[in-house]
Amino acid sequence: MYTNPQGEITMALNIACHKSLFNKNYHPHIIICILGSTGPIYGEIKRIGDTQLGVPTQLNAKLGGQNVILTNDQIDFVSSEPTVIFGADIFHSGRGDNRPSIAAVCVSLDSKATRYGRFSVINKDPRNEIIEDLKGIVIDLLRVFYQRN
């Protein structure tokens, strides 16, 4: 996908992510952006990928590297004993579009809460705000957490 670097990068990254969800039925593992130079757009791409989409935009993260580490005093409530953090969201297509909604659940995988796993599922009913089979998804993600901790 090509986009104008002066244009709306948030929209372009969201479209790339959602095309993967709708066309391939899975959340992308990485979004690769090729830039002519690093500038303000680099930080914006990284911020959107890390904070809004939950998708690494750098090979470092895809290969198991960590982009951010908080000190123990910043996350003492998490690092003092094994703690799992969950996040979840549902994406709906536009008004009048009857495509199924897509739900995503993510989970922290380490004591620093910097590595994460995720699970995506397509809700059969459009506009359904309840994540279908959430119990099964949580059980699967908890197994992954306990295997690593």
XYZ file of C-alpha atoms in Angstrom:
149
model
C 0.000 0.000 0.000
C 1.382 3.391 -0.956
C 0.538 6.538 0.948
C 1.482 10.189 0.928
C 4.001 10.768 3.749
C 2.359 14.139 4.378
C -1.068 12.485 4.492
C -2.929 10.603 7.166
C -0.549 7.867 8.336
C -2.944 6.674 11.046
C -5.589 5.897 8.448
C -3.098 4.127 6.157
C -1.842 1.860 8.970
C -5.386 1.097 10.130
C -6.375 0.158 6.581
C -3.336 -2.125 6.246
C -4.138 -3.855 9.535
C -7.836 -4.262 8.794
C -7.200 -5.560 5.264
C -5.248 -8.401 6.845
C -8.083 -9.076 9.276
C -10.805 -9.080 6.626
C -8.892 -10.752 3.779
C -6.849 -13.313 5.696
C -8.923 -13.645 8.897
C -5.978 -12.989 11.188
C -4.303 -10.051 12.855
C -1.021 -9.120 11.146
C 2.173 -10.157 12.912
C 4.057 -7.120 11.635
C 3.506 -4.100 9.415
C 6.572 -3.108 7.412
C 6.883 0.527 6.375
C 9.618 1.547 3.953
C 10.673 5.158 4.415
C 12.961 7.299 2.298
C 14.374 8.886 5.436
C 13.697 8.997 9.133
C 11.872 12.034 10.339
C 8.720 12.824 12.297
C 6.805 10.155 10.378
C 9.066 7.402 11.803
C 8.016 8.114 15.386
C 4.386 8.412 14.360
C 4.418 5.007 12.625
C 6.059 3.394 15.652
C 3.610 5.061 18.076
C 0.544 3.977 16.096
C 1.805 0.416 15.679
C 2.768 0.038 19.341
C -0.103 1.862 21.032
C -3.127 1.762 18.729
C -2.766 -1.368 16.618
C -0.659 -3.617 18.830
C 1.414 -4.579 15.799
C 5.198 -4.286 15.661
C 6.451 -2.036 12.875
C 10.098 -2.926 13.371
C 11.937 -6.157 12.801
C 13.507 -5.823 16.255
C 10.136 -6.468 17.894
C 9.216 -9.235 15.451
C 12.459 -11.033 16.242
C 11.803 -10.915 19.987
C 13.443 -7.614 20.905
C 11.868 -5.191 23.330
C 11.103 -1.625 22.327
C 10.283 -0.378 25.833
C 11.200 -1.517 29.354
C 9.823 0.088 32.508
C 11.832 0.069 35.716
C 10.616 -2.087 38.605
C 9.545 0.947 40.632
C 7.293 2.014 37.740
C 5.531 -1.352 37.619
C 6.215 -2.844 41.039
C 2.626 -4.087 41.243
C 3.318 -6.200 38.131
C 6.942 -7.267 38.573
C 6.820 -8.295 42.252
C 4.980 -11.543 41.433
C 3.688 -13.170 38.243
C 0.925 -10.905 36.957
C -0.960 -11.129 33.696
C -2.440 -8.074 31.976
C -5.235 -8.472 29.422
C -6.573 -6.049 26.844
C -9.467 -6.494 24.430
C -11.247 -4.586 21.695
C -13.750 -5.157 18.904
C -13.545 -3.586 15.441
C -16.770 -3.050 13.512
C -17.050 -2.276 9.807
C -18.785 0.916 8.694
C -22.468 1.685 9.030
C -24.626 -0.361 6.706
C -21.850 -2.909 6.219
C -22.843 -6.373 7.386
C -19.376 -7.872 7.569
C -18.639 -9.655 10.851
C -16.978 -7.749 13.663
C -13.410 -8.648 14.611
C -12.381 -9.075 18.225
C -8.811 -9.049 19.499
C -7.525 -10.035 22.935
C -3.930 -9.485 24.029
C -2.025 -10.635 27.095
C 1.293 -9.743 28.713
C 3.820 -12.573 28.597
C 6.641 -11.426 30.887
C 7.254 -9.795 34.269
C 8.061 -6.441 32.647
C 4.778 -6.424 30.659
C 6.749 -5.672 27.479
C 6.175 -8.887 25.570
C 2.689 -9.815 24.609
C 0.635 -12.430 22.852
C -2.614 -11.917 21.061
C -5.600 -13.763 19.741
C -8.036 -12.533 17.097
C -11.456 -13.936 16.333
C -14.215 -13.011 13.928
C -17.579 -12.519 15.621
C -20.271 -14.126 13.487
C -22.840 -11.439 14.267
C -22.032 -7.947 12.943
C -22.013 -5.238 15.615
C -21.805 -7.816 18.403
C -20.060 -6.139 21.361
C -19.516 -9.454 23.163
C -16.344 -11.344 22.266
C -17.456 -14.794 21.209
C -15.725 -17.639 23.099
C -13.901 -15.181 25.364
C -13.577 -17.901 28.015
C -11.735 -20.216 25.600
C -9.502 -17.393 24.378
C -8.575 -16.388 27.947
C -7.804 -20.007 28.863
C -5.520 -20.373 25.811
C -3.712 -17.104 26.570
C -3.328 -17.988 30.261
C -1.699 -21.277 29.234
C 0.825 -19.348 27.152
C 1.495 -16.971 30.077
C 2.030 -19.833 32.552
C 4.321 -21.700 30.135
C 6.558 -18.625 29.973
C 6.458 -17.758 33.671
